[in-house]
mmCIF file of N, CA and C in Angstrom:
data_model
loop_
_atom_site.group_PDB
_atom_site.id
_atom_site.type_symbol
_atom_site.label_atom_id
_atom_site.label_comp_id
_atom_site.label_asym_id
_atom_site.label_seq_id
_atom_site.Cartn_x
_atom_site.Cartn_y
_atom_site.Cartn_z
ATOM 1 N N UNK A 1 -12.744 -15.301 9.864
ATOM 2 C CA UNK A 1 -13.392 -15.827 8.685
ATOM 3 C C UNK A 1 -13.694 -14.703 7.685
ATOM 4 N N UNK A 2 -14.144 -13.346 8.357
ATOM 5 C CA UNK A 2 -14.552 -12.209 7.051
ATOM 6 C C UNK A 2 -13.219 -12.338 6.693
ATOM 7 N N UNK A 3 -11.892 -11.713 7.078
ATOM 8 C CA UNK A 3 -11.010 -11.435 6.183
ATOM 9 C C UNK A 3 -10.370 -12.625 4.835
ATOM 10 N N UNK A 4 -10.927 -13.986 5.117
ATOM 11 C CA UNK A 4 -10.778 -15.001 3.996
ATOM 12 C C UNK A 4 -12.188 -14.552 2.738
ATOM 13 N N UNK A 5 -13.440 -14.188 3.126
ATOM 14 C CA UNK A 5 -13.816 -13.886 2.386
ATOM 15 C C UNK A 5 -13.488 -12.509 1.402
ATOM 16 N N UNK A 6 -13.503 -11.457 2.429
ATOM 17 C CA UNK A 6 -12.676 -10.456 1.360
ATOM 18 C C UNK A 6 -11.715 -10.297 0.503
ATOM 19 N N UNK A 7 -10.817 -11.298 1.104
ATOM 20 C CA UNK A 7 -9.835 -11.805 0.327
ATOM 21 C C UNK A 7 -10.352 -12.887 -0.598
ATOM 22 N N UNK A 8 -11.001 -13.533 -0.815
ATOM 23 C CA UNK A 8 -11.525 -14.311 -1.635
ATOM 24 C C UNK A 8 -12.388 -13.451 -3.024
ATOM 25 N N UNK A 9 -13.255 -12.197 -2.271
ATOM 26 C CA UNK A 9 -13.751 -11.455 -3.078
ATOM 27 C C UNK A 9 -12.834 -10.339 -3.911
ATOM 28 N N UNK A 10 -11.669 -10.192 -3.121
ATOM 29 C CA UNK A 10 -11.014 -9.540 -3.765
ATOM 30 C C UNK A 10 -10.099 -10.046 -5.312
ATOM 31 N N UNK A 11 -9.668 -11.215 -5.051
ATOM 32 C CA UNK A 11 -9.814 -12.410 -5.822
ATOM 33 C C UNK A 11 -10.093 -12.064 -7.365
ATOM 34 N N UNK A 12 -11.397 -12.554 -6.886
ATOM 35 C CA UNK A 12 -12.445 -12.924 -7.623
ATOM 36 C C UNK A 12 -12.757 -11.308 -8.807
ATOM 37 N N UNK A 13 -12.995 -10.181 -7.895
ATOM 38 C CA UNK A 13 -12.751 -9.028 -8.180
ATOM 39 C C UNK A 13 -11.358 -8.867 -9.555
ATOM 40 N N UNK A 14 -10.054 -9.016 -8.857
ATOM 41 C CA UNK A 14 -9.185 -9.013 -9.836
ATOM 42 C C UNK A 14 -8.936 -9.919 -11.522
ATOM 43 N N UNK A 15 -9.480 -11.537 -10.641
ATOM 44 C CA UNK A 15 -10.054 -12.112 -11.960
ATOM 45 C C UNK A 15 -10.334 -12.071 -12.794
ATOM 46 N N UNK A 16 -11.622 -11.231 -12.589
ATOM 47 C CA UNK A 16 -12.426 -10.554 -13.400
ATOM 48 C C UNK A 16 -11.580 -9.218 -14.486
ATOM 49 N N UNK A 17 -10.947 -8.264 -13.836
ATOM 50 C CA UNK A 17 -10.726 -7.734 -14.225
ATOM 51 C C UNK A 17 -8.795 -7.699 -15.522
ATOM 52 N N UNK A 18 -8.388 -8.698 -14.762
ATOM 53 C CA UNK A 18 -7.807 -9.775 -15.800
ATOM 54 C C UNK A 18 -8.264 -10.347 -16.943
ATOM 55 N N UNK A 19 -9.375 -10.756 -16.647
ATOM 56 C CA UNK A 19 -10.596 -11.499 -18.208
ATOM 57 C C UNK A 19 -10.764 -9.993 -19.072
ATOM 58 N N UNK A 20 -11.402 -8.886 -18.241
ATOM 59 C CA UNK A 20 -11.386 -7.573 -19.627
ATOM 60 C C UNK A 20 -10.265 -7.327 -20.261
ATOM 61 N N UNK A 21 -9.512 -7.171 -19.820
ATOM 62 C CA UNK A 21 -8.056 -6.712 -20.322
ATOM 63 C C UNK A 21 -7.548 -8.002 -21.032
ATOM 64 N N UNK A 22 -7.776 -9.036 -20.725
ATOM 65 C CA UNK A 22 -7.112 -10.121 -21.663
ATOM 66 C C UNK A 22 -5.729 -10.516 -21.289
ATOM 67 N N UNK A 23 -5.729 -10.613 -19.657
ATOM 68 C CA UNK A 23 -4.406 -10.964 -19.471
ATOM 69 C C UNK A 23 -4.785 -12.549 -18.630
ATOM 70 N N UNK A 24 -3.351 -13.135 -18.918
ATOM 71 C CA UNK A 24 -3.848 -14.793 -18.231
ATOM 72 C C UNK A 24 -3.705 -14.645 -17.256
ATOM 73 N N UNK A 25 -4.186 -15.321 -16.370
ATOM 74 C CA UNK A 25 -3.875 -15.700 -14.923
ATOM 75 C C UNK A 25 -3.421 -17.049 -14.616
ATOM 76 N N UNK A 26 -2.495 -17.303 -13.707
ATOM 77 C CA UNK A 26 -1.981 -16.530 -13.715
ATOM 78 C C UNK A 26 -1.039 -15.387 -14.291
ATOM 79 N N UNK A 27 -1.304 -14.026 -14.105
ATOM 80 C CA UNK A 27 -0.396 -13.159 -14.634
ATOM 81 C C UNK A 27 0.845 -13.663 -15.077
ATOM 82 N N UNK A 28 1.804 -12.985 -16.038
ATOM 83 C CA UNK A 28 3.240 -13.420 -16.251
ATOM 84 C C UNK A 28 3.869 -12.665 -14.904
ATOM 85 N N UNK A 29 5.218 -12.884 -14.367
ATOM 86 C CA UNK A 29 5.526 -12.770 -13.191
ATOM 87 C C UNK A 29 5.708 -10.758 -13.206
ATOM 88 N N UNK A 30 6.336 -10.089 -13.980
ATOM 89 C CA UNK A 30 6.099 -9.050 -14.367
ATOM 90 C C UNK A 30 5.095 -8.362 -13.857
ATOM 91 N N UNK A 31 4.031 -8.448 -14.607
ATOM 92 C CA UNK A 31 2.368 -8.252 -14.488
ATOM 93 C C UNK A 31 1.860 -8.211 -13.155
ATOM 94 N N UNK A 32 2.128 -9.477 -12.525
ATOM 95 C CA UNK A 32 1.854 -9.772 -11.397
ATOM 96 C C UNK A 32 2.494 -8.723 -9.868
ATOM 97 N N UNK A 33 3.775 -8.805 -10.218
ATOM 98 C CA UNK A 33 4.874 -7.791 -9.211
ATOM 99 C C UNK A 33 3.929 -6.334 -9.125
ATOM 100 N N UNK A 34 3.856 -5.864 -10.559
ATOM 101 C CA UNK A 34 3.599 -4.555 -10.626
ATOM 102 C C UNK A 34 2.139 -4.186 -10.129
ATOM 103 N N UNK A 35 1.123 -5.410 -10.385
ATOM 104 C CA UNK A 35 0.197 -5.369 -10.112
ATOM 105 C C UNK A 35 0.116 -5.117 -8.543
ATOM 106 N N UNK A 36 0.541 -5.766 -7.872
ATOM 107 C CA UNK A 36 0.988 -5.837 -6.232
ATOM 108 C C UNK A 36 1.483 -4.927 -5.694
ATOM 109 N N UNK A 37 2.339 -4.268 -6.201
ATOM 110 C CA UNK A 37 2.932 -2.788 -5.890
ATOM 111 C C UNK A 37 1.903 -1.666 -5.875
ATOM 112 N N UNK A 38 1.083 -2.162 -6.729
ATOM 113 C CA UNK A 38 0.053 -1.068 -7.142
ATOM 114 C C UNK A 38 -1.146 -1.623 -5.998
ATOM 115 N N UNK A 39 -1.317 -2.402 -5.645
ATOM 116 C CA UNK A 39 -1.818 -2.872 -4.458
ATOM 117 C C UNK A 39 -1.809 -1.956 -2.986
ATOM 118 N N UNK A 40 -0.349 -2.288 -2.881
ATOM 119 C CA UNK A 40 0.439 -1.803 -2.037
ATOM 120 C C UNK A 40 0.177 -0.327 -1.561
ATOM 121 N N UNK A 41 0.733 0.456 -2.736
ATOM 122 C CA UNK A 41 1.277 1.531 -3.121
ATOM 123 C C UNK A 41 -0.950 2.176 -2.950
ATOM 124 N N UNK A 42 -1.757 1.362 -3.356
ATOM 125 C CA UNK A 42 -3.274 2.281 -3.407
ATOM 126 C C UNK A 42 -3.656 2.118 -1.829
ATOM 127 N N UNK A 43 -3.053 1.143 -1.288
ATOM 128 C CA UNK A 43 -3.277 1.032 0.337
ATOM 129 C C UNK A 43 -2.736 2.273 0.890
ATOM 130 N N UNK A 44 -1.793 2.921 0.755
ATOM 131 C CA UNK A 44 -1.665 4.082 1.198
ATOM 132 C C UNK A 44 -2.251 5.011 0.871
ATOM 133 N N UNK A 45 -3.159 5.363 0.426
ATOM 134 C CA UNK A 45 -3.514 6.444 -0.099
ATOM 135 C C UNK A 45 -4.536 7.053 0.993
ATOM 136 N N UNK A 46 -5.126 6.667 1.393
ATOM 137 C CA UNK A 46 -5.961 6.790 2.179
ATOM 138 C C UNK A 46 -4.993 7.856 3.716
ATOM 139 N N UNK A 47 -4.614 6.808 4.159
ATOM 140 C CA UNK A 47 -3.492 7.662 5.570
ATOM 141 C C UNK A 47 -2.756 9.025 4.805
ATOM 142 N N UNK A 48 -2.142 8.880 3.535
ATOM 143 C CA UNK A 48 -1.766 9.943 2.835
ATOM 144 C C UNK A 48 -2.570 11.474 2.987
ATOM 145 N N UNK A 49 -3.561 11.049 2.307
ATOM 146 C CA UNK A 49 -4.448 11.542 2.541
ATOM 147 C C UNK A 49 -5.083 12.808 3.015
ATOM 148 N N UNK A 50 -5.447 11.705 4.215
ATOM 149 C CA UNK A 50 -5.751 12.185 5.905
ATOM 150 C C UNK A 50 -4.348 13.104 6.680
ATOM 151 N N UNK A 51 -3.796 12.492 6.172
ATOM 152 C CA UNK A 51 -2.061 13.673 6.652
ATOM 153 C C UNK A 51 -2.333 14.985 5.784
ATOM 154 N N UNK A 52 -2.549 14.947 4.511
ATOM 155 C CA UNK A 52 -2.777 15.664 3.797
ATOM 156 C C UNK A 52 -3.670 16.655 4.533
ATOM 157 N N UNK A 53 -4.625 16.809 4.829
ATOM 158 C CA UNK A 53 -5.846 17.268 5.237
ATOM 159 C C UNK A 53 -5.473 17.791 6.561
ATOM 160 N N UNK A 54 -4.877 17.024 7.278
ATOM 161 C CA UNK A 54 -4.831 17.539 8.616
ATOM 162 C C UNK A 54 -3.219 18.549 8.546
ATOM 163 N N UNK A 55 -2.824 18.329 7.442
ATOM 164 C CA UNK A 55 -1.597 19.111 7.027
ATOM 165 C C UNK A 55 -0.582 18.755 8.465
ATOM 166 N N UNK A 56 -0.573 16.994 8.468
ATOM 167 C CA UNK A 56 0.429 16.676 8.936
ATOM 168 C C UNK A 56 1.887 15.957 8.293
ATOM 169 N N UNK A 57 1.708 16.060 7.423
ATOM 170 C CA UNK A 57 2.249 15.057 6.227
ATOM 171 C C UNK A 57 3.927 15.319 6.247
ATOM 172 N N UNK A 58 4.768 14.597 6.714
ATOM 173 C CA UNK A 58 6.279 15.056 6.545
ATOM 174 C C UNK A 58 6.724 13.822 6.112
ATOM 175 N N UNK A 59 8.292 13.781 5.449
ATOM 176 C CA UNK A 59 8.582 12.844 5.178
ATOM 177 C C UNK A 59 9.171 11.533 6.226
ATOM 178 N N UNK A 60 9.481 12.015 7.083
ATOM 179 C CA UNK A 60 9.567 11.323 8.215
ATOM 180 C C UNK A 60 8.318 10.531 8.926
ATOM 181 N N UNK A 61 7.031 11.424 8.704
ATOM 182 C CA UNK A 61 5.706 10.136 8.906
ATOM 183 C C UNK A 61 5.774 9.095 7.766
ATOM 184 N N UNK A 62 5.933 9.924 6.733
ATOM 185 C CA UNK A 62 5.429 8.453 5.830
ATOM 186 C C UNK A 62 6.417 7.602 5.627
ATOM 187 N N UNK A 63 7.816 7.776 6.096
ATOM 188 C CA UNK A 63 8.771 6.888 5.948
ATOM 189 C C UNK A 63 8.293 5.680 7.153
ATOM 190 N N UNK A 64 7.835 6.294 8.324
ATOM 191 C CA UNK A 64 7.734 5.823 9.392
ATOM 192 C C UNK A 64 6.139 4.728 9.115
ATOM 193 N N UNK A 65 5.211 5.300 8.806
ATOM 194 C CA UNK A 65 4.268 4.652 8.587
ATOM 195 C C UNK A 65 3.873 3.938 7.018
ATOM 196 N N UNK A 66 4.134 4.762 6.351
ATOM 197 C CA UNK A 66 3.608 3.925 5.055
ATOM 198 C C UNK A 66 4.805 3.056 4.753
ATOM 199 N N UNK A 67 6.176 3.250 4.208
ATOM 200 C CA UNK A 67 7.095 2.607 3.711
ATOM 201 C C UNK A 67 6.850 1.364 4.089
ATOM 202 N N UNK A 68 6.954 1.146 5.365
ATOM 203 C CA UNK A 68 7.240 -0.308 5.713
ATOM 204 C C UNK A 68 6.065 -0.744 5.340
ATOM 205 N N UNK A 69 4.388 -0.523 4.783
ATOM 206 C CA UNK A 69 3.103 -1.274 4.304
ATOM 207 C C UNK A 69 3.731 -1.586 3.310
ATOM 208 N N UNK A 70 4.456 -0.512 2.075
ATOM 209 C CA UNK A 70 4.844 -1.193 0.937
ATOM 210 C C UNK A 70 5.870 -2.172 0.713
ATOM 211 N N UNK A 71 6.802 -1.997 2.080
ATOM 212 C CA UNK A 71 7.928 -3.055 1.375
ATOM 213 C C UNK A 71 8.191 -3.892 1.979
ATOM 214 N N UNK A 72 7.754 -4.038 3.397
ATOM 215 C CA UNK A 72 7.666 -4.748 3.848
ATOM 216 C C UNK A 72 9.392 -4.923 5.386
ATOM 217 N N UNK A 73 9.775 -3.525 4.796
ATOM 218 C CA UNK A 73 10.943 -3.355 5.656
ATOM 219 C C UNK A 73 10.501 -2.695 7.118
ATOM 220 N N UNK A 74 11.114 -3.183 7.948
ATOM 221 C CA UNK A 74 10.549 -2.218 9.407
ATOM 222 C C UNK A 74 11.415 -0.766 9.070
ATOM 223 N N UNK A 75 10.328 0.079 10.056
ATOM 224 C CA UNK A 75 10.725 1.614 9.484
ATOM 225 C C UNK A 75 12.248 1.642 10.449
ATOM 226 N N UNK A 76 12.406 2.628 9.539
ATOM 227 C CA UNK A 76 13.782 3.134 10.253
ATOM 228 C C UNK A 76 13.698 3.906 11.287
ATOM 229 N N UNK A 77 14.995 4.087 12.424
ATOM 230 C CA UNK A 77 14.960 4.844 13.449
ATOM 231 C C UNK A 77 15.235 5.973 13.452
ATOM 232 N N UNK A 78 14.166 6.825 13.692
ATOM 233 C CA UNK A 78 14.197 8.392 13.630
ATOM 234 C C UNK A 78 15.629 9.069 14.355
ATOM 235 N N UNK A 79 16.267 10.182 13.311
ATOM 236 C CA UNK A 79 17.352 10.208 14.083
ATOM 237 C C UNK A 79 17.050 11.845 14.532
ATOM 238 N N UNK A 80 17.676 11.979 15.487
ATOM 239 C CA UNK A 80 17.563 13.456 16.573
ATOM 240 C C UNK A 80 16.909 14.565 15.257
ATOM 241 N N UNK A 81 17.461 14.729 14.157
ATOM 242 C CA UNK A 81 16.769 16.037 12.973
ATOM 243 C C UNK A 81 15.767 15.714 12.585
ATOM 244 N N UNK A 82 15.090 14.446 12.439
ATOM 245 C CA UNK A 82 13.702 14.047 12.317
ATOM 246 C C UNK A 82 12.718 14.138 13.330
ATOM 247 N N UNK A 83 13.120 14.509 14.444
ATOM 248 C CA UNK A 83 12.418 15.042 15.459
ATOM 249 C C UNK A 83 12.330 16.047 15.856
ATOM 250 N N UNK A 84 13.114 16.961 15.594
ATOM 251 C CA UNK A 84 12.829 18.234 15.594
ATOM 252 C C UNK A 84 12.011 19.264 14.712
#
């Protein structure tokens, strides 16, 4: 049940912030895509981050872990030079 409300507040949240800017809702389909990407794309930031910091960060983690949050593709299979 929380995650329908957060999602409800989140919502509600964007709504809002649609009404300042003066865009309709729903968004034109455009608007909307990019908006979502940017969704997407701020959900990572966080694990980024934290790789950052712990100065684990290669391109092979974030292919492995973030890519597939944004696109929704399963990650690819690490091949023998990505493991080394």
């Amino acid at each position: 049940m929380m995650i329908y409300l957060i999602s409800l507040g989140a919502g509600v949240l964007m709504g809002f912030i649609y009404g300042l800017i003066g865009v309709r809702s729903p968004a034109p389909p455009a608007v909307a895509l990019v908006g979502l990407l940017g969704m997407l794309a701020g959900g990572q930031i966080l694990p980024i981050a934290k790789q950052l910091l712990h100065k684990d960060f290669s391109l092979a983690w974030f292919r492995h872990e973030c890519a597939p949050e944004i696109t929704g593709v399963t990650p690819p299979v690490a091949t023998k030079k990505e493991n080394s």
